[in-house]
Structure formats: C-alpha cells, structure tokens
CSV table of C-alpha atoms in Angstrom, one decimal:
chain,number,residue,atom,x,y,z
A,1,UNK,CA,-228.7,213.9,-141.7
A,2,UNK,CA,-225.1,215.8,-141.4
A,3,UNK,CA,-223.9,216.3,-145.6
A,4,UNK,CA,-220.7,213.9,-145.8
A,5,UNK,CA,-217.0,216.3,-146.0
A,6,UNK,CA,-216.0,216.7,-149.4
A,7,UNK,CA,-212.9,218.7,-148.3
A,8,UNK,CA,-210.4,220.5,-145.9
A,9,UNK,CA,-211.1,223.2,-144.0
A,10,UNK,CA,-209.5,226.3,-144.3
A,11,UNK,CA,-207.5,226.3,-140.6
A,12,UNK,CA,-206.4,222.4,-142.1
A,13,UNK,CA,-205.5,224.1,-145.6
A,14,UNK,CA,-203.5,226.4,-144.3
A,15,UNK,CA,-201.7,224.1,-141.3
A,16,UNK,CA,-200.9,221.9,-144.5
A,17,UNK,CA,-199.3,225.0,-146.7
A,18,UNK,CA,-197.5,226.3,-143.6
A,19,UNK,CA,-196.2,222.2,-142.9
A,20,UNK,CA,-195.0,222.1,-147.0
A,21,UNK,CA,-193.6,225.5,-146.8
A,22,UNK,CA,-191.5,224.4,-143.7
A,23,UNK,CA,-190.4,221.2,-144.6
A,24,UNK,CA,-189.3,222.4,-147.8
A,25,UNK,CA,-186.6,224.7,-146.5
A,26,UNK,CA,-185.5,222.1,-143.6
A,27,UNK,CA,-184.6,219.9,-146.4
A,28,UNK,CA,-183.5,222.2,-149.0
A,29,UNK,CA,-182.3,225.7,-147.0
A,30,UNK,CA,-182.6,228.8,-147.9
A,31,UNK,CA,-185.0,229.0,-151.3
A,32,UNK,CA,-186.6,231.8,-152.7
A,33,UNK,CA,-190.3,232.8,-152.3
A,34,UNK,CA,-190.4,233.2,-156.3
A,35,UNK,CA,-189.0,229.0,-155.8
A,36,UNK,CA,-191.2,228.5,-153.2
A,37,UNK,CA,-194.3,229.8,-155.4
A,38,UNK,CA,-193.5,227.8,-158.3
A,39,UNK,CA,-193.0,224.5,-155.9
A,40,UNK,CA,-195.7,225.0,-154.1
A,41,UNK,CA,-198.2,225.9,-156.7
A,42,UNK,CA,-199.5,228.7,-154.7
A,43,UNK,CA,-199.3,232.6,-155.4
A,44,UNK,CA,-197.0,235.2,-154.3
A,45,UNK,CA,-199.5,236.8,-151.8
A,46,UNK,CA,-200.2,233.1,-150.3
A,47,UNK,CA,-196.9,232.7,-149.8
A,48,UNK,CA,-195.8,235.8,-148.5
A,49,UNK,CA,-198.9,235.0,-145.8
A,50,UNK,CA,-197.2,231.8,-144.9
A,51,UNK,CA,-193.3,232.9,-144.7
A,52,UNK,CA,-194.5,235.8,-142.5
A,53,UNK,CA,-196.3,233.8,-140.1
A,54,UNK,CA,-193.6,231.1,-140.2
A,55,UNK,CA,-191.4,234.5,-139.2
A,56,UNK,CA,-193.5,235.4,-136.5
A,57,UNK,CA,-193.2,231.9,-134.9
A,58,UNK,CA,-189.4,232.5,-135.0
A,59,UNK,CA,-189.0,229.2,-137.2
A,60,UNK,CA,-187.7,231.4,-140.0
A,61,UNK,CA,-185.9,234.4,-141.4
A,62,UNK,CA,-185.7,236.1,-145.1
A,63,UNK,CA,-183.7,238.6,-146.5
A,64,UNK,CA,-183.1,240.2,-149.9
A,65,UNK,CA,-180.0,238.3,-151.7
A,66,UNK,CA,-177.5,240.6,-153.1
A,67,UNK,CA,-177.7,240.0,-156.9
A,68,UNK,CA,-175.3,241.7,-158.9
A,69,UNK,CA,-175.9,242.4,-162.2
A,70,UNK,CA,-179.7,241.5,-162.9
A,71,UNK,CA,-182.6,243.6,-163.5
A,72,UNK,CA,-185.4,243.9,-161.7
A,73,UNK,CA,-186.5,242.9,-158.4
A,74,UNK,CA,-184.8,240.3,-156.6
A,75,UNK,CA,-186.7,237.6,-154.7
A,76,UNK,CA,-186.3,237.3,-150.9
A,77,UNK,CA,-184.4,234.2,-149.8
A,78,UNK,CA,-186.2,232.0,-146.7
A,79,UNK,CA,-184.1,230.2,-144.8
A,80,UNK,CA,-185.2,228.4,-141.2
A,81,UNK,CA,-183.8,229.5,-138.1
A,82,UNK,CA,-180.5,227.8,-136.4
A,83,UNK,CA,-181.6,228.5,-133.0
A,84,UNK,CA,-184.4,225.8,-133.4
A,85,UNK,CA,-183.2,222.6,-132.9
A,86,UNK,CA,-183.5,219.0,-132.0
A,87,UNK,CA,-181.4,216.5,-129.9
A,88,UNK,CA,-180.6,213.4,-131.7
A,89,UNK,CA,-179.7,209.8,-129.1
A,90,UNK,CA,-178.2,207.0,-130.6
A,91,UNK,CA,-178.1,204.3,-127.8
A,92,UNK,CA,-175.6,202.0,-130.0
A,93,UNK,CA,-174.5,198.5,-129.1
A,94,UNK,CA,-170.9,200.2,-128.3
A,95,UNK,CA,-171.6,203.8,-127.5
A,96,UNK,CA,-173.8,206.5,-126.8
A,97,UNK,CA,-174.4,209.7,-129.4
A,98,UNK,CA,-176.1,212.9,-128.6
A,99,UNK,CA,-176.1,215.4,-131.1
A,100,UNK,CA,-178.0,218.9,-131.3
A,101,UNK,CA,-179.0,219.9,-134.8
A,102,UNK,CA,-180.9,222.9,-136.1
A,103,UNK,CA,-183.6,223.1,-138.5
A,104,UNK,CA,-182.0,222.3,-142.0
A,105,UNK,CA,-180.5,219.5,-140.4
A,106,UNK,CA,-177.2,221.6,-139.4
A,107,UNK,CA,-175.2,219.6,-136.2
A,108,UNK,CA,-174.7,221.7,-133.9
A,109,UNK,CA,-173.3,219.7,-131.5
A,110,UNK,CA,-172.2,216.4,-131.5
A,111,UNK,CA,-171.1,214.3,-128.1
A,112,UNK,CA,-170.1,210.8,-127.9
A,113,UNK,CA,-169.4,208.0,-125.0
A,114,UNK,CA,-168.1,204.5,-125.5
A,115,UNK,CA,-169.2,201.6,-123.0
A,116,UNK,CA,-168.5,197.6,-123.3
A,117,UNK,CA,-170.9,195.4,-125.8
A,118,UNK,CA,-173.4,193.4,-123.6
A,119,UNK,CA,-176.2,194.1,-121.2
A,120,UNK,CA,-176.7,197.4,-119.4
A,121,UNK,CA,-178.9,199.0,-116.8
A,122,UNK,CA,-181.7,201.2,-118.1
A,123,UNK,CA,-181.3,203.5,-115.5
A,124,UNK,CA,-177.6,203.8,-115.6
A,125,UNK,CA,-178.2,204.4,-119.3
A,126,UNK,CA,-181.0,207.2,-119.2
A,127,UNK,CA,-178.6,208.9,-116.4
A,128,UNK,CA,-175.9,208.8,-119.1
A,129,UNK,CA,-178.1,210.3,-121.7
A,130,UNK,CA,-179.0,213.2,-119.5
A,131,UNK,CA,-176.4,213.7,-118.9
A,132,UNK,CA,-175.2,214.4,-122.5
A,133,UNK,CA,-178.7,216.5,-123.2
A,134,UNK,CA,-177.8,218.9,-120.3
A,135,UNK,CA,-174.8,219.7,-121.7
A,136,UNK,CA,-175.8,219.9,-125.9
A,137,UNK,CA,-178.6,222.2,-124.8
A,138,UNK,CA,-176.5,224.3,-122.3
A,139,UNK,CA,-176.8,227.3,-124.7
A,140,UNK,CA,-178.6,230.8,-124.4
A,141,UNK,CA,-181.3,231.6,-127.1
A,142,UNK,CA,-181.6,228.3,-127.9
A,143,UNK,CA,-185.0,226.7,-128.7
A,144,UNK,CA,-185.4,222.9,-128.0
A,145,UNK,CA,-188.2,221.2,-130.6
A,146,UNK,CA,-188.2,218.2,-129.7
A,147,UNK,CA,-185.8,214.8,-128.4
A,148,UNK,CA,-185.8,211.6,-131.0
A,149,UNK,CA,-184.0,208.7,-129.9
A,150,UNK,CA,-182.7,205.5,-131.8
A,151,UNK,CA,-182.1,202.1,-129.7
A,152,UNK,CA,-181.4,198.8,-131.5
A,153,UNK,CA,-184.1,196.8,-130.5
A,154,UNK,CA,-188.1,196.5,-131.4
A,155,UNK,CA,-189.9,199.7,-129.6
A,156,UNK,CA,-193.7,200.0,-129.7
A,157,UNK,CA,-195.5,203.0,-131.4
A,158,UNK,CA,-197.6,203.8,-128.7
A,159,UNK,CA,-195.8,204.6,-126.0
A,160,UNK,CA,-192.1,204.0,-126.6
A,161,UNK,CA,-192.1,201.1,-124.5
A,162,UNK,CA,-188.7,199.1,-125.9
A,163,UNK,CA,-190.2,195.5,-126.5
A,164,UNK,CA,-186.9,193.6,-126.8
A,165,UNK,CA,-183.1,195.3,-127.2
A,166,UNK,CA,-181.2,191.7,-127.1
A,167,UNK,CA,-177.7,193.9,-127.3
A,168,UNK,CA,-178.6,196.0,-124.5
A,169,UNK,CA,-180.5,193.0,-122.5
A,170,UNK,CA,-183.7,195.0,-122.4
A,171,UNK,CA,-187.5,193.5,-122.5
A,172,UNK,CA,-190.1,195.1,-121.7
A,173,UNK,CA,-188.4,198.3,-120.4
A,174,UNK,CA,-190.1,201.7,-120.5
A,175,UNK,CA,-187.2,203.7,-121.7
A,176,UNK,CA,-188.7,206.4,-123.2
A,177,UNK,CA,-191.3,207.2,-120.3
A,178,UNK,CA,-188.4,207.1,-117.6
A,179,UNK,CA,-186.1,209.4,-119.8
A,180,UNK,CA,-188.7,211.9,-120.6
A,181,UNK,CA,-189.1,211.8,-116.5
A,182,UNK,CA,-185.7,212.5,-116.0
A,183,UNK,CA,-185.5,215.5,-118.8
A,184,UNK,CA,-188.6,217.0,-118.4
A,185,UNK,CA,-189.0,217.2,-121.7
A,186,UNK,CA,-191.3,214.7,-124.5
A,187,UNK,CA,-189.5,212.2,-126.1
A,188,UNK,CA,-189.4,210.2,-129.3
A,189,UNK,CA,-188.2,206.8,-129.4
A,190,UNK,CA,-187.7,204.0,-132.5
A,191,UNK,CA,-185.7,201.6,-134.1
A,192,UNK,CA,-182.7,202.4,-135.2
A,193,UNK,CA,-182.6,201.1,-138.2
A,194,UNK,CA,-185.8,202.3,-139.0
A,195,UNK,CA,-184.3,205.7,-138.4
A,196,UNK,CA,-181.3,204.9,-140.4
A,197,UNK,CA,-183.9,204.6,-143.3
A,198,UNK,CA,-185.3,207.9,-142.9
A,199,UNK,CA,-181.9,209.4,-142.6
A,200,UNK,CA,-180.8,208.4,-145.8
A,201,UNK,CA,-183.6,208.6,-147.4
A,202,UNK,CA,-184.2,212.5,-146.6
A,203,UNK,CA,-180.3,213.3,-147.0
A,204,UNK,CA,-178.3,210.6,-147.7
A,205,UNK,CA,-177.8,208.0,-149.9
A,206,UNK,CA,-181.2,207.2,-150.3
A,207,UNK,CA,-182.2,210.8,-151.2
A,208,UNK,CA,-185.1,210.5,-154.4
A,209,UNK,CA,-185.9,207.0,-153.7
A,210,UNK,CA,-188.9,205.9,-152.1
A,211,UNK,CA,-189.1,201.7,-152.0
A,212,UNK,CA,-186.1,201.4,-149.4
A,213,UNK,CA,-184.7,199.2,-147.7
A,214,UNK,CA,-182.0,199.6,-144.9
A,215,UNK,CA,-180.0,197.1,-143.5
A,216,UNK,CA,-177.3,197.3,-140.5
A,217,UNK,CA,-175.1,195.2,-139.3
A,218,UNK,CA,-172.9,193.7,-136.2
A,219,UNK,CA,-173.7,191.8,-133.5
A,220,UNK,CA,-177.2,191.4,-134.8
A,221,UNK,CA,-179.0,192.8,-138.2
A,222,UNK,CA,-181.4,195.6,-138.1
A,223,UNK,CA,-183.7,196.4,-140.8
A,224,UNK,CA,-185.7,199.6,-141.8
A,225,UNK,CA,-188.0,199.8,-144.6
A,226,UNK,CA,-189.6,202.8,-146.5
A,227,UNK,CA,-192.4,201.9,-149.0
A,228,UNK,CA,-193.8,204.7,-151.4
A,229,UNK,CA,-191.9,207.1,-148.8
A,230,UNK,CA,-193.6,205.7,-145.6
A,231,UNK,CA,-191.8,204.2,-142.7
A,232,UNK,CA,-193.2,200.3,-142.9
A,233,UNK,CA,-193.5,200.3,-139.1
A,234,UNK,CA,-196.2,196.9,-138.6
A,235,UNK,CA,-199.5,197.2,-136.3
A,236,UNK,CA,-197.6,198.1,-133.2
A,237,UNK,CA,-193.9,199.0,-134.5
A,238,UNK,CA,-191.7,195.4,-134.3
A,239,UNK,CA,-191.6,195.1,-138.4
A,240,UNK,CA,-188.3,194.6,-140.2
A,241,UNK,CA,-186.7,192.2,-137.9
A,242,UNK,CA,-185.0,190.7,-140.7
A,243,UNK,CA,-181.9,189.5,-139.1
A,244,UNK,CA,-184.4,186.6,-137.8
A,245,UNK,CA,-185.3,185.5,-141.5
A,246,UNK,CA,-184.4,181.4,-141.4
A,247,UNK,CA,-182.0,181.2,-143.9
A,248,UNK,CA,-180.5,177.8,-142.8
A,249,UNK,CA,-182.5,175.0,-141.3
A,250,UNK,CA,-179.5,172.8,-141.0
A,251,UNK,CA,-177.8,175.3,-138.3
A,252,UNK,CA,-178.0,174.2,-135.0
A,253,UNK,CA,-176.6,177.3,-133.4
A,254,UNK,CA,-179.2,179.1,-131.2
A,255,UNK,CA,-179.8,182.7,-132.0
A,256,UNK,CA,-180.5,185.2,-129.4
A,257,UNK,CA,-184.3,185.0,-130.5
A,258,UNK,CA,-184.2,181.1,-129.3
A,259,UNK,CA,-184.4,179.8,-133.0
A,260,UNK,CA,-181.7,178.5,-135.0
A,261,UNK,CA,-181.0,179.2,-138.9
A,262,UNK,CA,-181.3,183.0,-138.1
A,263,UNK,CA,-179.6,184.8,-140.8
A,264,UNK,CA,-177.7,187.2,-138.3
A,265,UNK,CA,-176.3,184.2,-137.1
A,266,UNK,CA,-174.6,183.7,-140.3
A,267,UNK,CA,-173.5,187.2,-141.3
A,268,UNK,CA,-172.8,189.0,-137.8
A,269,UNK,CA,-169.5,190.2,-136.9
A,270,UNK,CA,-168.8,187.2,-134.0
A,271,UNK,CA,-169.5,184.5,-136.7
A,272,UNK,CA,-167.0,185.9,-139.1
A,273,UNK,CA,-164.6,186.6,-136.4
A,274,UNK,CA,-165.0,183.2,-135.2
A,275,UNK,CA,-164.7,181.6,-138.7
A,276,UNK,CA,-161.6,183.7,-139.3
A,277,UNK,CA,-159.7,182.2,-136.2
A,278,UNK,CA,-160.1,185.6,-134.0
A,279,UNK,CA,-161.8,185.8,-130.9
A,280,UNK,CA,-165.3,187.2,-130.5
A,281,UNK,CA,-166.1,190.9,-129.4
A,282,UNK,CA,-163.8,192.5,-132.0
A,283,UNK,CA,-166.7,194.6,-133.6
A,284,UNK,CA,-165.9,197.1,-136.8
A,285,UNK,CA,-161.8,196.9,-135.9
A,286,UNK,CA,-162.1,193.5,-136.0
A,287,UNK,CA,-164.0,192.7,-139.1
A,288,UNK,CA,-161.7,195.3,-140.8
A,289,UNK,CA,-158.2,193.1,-139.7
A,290,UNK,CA,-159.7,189.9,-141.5
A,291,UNK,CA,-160.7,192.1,-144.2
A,292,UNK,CA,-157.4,193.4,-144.4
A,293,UNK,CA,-155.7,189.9,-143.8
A,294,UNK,CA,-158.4,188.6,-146.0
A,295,UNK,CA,-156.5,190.9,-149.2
A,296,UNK,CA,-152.9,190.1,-147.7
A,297,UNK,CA,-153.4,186.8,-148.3
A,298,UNK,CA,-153.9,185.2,-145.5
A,299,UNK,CA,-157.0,181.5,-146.5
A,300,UNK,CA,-158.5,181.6,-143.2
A,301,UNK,CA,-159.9,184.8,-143.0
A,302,UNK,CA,-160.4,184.8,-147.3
A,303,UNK,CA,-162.7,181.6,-146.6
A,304,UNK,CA,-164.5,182.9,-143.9
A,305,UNK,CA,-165.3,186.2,-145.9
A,306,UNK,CA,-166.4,184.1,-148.8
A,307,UNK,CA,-169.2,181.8,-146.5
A,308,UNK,CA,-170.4,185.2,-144.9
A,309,UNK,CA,-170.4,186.5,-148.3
A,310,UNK,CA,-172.4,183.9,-149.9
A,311,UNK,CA,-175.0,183.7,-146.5
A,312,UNK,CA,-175.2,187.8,-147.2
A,313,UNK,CA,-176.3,187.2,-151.0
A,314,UNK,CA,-178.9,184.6,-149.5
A,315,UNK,CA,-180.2,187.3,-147.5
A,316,UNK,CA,-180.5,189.9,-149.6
A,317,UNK,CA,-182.3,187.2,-152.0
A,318,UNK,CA,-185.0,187.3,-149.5
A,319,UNK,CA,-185.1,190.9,-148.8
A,320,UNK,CA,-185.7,191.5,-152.8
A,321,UNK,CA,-188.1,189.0,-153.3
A,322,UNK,CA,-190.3,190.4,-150.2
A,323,UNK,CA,-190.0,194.0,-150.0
A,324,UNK,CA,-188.8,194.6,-154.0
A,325,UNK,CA,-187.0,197.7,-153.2
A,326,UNK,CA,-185.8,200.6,-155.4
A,327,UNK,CA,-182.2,200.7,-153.4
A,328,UNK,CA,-180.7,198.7,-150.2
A,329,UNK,CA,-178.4,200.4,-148.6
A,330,UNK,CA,-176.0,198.6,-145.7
A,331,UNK,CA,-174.6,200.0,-142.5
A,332,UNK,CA,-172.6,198.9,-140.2
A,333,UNK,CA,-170.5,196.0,-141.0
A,334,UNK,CA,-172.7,194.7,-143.3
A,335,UNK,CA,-171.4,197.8,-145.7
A,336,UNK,CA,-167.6,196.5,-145.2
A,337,UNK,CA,-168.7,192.6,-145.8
A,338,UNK,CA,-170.5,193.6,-148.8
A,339,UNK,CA,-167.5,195.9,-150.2
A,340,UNK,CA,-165.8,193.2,-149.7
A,341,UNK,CA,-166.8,190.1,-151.8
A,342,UNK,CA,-169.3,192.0,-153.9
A,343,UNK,CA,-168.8,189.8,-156.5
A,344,UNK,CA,-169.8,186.6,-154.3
A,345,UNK,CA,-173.2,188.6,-152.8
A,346,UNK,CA,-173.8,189.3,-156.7
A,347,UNK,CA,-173.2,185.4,-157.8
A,348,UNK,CA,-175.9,184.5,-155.2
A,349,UNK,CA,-178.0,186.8,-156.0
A,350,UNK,CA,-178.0,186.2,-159.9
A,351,UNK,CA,-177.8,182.4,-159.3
A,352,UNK,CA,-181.5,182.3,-158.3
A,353,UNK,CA,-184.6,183.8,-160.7
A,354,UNK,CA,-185.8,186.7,-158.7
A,355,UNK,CA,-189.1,188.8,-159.0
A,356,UNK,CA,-187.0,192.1,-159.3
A,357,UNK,CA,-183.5,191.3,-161.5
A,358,UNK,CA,-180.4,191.7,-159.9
A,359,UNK,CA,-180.1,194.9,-162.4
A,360,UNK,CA,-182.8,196.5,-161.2
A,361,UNK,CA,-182.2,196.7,-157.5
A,362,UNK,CA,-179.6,199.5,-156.5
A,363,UNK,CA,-177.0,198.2,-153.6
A,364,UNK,CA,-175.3,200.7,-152.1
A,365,UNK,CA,-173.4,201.5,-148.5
A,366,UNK,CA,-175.0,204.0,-146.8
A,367,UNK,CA,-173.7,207.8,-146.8
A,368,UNK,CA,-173.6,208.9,-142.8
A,369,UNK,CA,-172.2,205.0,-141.8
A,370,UNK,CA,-172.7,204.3,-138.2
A,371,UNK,CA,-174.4,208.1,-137.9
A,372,UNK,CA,-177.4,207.2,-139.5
A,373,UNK,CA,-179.6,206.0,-136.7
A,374,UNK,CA,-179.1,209.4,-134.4
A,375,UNK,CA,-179.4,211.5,-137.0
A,376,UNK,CA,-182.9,210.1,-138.3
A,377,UNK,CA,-183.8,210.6,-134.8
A,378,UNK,CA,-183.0,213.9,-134.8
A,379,UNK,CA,-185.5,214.2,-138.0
A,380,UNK,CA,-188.3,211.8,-136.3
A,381,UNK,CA,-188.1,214.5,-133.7
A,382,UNK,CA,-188.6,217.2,-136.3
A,383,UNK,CA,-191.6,215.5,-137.5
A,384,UNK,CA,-194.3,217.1,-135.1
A,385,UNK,CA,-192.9,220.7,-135.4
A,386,UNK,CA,-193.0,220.2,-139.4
A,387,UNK,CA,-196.6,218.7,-139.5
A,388,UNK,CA,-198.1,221.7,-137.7
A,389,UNK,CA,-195.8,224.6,-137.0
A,390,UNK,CA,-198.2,226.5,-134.9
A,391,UNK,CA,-197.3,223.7,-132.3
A,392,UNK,CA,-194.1,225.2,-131.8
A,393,UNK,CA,-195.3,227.4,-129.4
A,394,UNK,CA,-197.0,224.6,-126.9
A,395,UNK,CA,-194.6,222.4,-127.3
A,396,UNK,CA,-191.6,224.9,-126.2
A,397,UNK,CA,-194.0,225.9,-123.2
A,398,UNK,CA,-195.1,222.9,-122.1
C-alpha cells in the first residue's frame, strides 16, 4: 500500500518560492533581496538561488543601489523586466481597449476605439481587436506573456466560451477560441467585472482588502466578488450577476434577462435618463447633464436621481446582506449615482437592520474608473507566468 503525501516535493517547493518571489516584485517593484529575505522567510543563499534563476529566464534584473552615506554592504535591488509584458482587451459596451503592460503592471501602451451601444458581430469584433494587438506588440525585443480579455457578459471557465453578453447581443459565441485563431496566440477571457475586482484589489482602491465586492454600472450592472482574496467565480464562471437580483415585484418592465423587477432596470443609465425627461442612449455624458442639472436646480432630473438613489440603497442592502463584504467599490455610472445622493443610498441602507452595520461596510468609487476591467485582464493574463515562471519559456515558444 503507497504511504499517503505528507508534503511538497522539492521541484513544487521551489516552483512555489520562485511564483512568491515573482509576484512580489510585479506588485511591489524593485525590492531588495535583504526585503525579499525577510518577506519571504527564506535565507539569503535561497534567495539569491531564486533571483538568479528568475534572471536567467529574463523575467528579471538586479543591481547594486547607489547608497550614499551608509556603511556596509548594500543590498542588490530586484526589479522585473519591462520587456515582458501582457496585452490587456476591454470589449466595453461603447468601445474597445487594448493596452500592453509590462511586468509591474507598467502601460506600455494604451489604444482605444469607440463604436455605437447595441449588438455587434463577433467576427467584425475579434478583426477589430487584432487589429489593435498587431499594432501594441509591433515592437522589437519585446516578449509577449500572455492575452487577458474582459467582455461584459457571463463567460464560462472552461473554455472561454461567452454564455450571454446582452450589450453586445452575444449567446453562446466562442469568442475566445476564434480570437486566439486569428492571433496565434492563447487567450484568456472573463467577466469584466470580475476583472474589475481583481484590478482594484491588487492596485487600486481595493488594495489590503480581501471580502470585495465590485459593482459597475450603465446599461446593465456587473458584479465581481473577491472572498478571502479568491475570485467567487460559481461552478462554471456565471456568478455575480447581480444586476438580475428582484428588487421590485411590482415592475412590470421586462429586463433583458426576460424577468421583470431586475434591479438594473431600476438603476441603469436609460432608466434615469428616461425619468429625467432625456432620451435614452446618453451613457456617462448623459447621466453627468442630469447630474449637473440635478445641482442647478432643475426637479425633474433631482427626483429622478432621488428614486435611482433610493433603488441603489435597496441594492446594496442585498449585496451586504449576501456577500458581507469588507469594501464595495462602484464603477461606471453607478460611482457618479452614488456620489451623487450619498446621503439617500445611506438612508436606505440604515433604514433596514442589516447583518453587517452600515459602519462597517466601506463604500467607495473605484480608483482606475472605466479602466478597471482591461487592466485586470491584463493581470488575469499574468497569472500563469506568475504561478510557475519556468513556463515562460513554453509559453513564448509555443
């Protein structure tokens, strides 16, 4: 009878130092090795074994700091490598975002089309994107990792395949395989909010917080949730669809989803626009005139940014008392709503006992706005590179 593992290997041990030792300068830059030794909890002779074969893969350099001043020996500094580097896709409602950045999370390069809010080809799309790839990574000595992209819509963990993208009209479209087809190249695909979360959560606003949730906002909500740290993705990768929560049963408006009560329906952009008097399609520019109507004076738009207000505490109500997260932090328009008639979404929220207080939940906007989504994509396609950095070399010549 085989004895039962009691532990890791040594090849696994040291694929796990190498992975700490490499994600902790992506995040941070360049550290020290006498840093790295005390963070790490190894010794000096470990890791100088691990920033040398990090060096060897060309992930990394180090250099002696000039010190001025101090006695003894200075420490070398580690840094990663800017000629590694990702491309990040945002494949927004209103536009399309590729952006090249470089380990430590450095844009390199940063590309952006608009196009008209409703329904659009998936083929006319992944020529678009390819576009925009061939020209970010139209650079000598430059090392391509990996391709993350974000799409608003629920997108399976297996395979990519994008489920349902209502904004874009998609179901059931195999984005990721055709666009990986058409590069040449492995690709990454998720939900954009989900990537928002992971964004701010390794460098924005949610940065020390691990129970997070992250909500966006326009036509429709998006929501990404981080629990302990981990991405709360569901058995195959559709959770956090909390813009279909029923937070009215008296509506009779069909959402998108075929239900009615949805609680996009009562916070997206076209309902406020439409309550305000203003025609629907308006997106960030519009919300922002009623906003700024809304302070001039003007009762229409001030009422209609009161009901959304109140239907935005309701929501959040719901998001506490499910997820009971450290922080929520809103994107999109839901950010300018909330900014807005904060003390309305607080009334609601206070008006009703809740499992977590009001005081104890932190409600914030998030730090990189409408960038969020392409720029967790960019880390999502980090993620293999940083789990075992000996891959670098078969992924690059695959």
């Amino acid at each position: 009878m085989a004895k039962p593992r009691t532990g890791i290997g040594q090849e696994e041990l040291r694929r796990n130092n190498l992975s700490q030792l490499l994600s902790r300068v992506h995040v941070s830059g360049p550290t020290s090795r006498a840093q790295l030794t005390r963070e790490l909890g190894l010794n000096r002779s470990t890791i100088g074994d691990l920033v040398s074969s990090l060096e060897e893969l060309g992930l990394i350099t180090q250099s002696m700091p000039v010190v001025a001043g101090r006695s003894g020996r200075p420490s070398h500094v580690v840094e990663p490598r800017r000629d590694n580097a990702v491309v990040g896709i945002d494949i927004g409602v209103d536009r399309i975002v590729v952006a090249l950045v470089a380990l430590r999370g450095e844009v390199l390069d940063r590309r952006q089309r608009a196009h008209h809010r409703g329904e659009h080809d998936v083929e006319h799309v992944i020529e678009s994107v390819a576009q925009m790839v061939d020209d970010v990574l139209a650079r000598p000595d430059l090392r391509c990792l990996g391709i993350g992209v974000s799409v608003p819509g629920a997108v399976r963990t297996s395979d990519g395949l994008v489920r349902f993208a209502p904004n874009l009209g998609w179901i059931e479209e195999p984005f990721t395989e055709l666009l990986a087809k058409r590069l040449g190249r492995p690709v990454s695909t998720g939900n954009d909010a989900n990537l928002g979360a992971l964004a701010e959560h390794i460098r924005g606003a949610a940065v020390g917080h691990y129970d997070v949730a992250y909500l966006s906002g326009s036509v429709g909500i998006g929501g990404g949730f981080l629990v302990r740290g981990a991405p709360l993705t569901g058995s195959r990768g559709y959770a956090g669809e909390v813009g279909h929560l029923l937070v009215d049963n008296s509506s009779v408006e069909k959402c998108r989803c075929g239900n009615v009560g949805c609680w996009e329906m009562k916070v997206g952009e076209n309902h406020l626009l439409v309550k305000a008097g203003r025609l629907p399609g308006g997106g960030p520019l519009g919300v922002a005139e009623v906003i700024a109507a809304a302070n001039a004076g003007e009762k229409r738009a001030s009422d209609a940014l009161d009901e959304v207000g109140y239907w935005l505490g309701v929501g959040l109500r719901a998001v506490i008392n499910v997820f009971n997260p450290e922080i929520i932090l809103l994107g999109g328009s839901l950010a300018a709503l909330w900014e807005a008639r904060q003390e309305k979404v607080n009334s609601v929220l206070d008006r009703w006992a809740l499992m977590s207080p009001r005081s104890e939940v932190i409600i914030r906007a998030s730090a990189f706005g409408p960038d969020s989504p392409w720029r967790g994509a960019a880390e999502m396609a980090f993620e293999p590179v940083l789990a075992d950095p000996g891959s670098v070399v078969r992924r690059t010549e695959a």
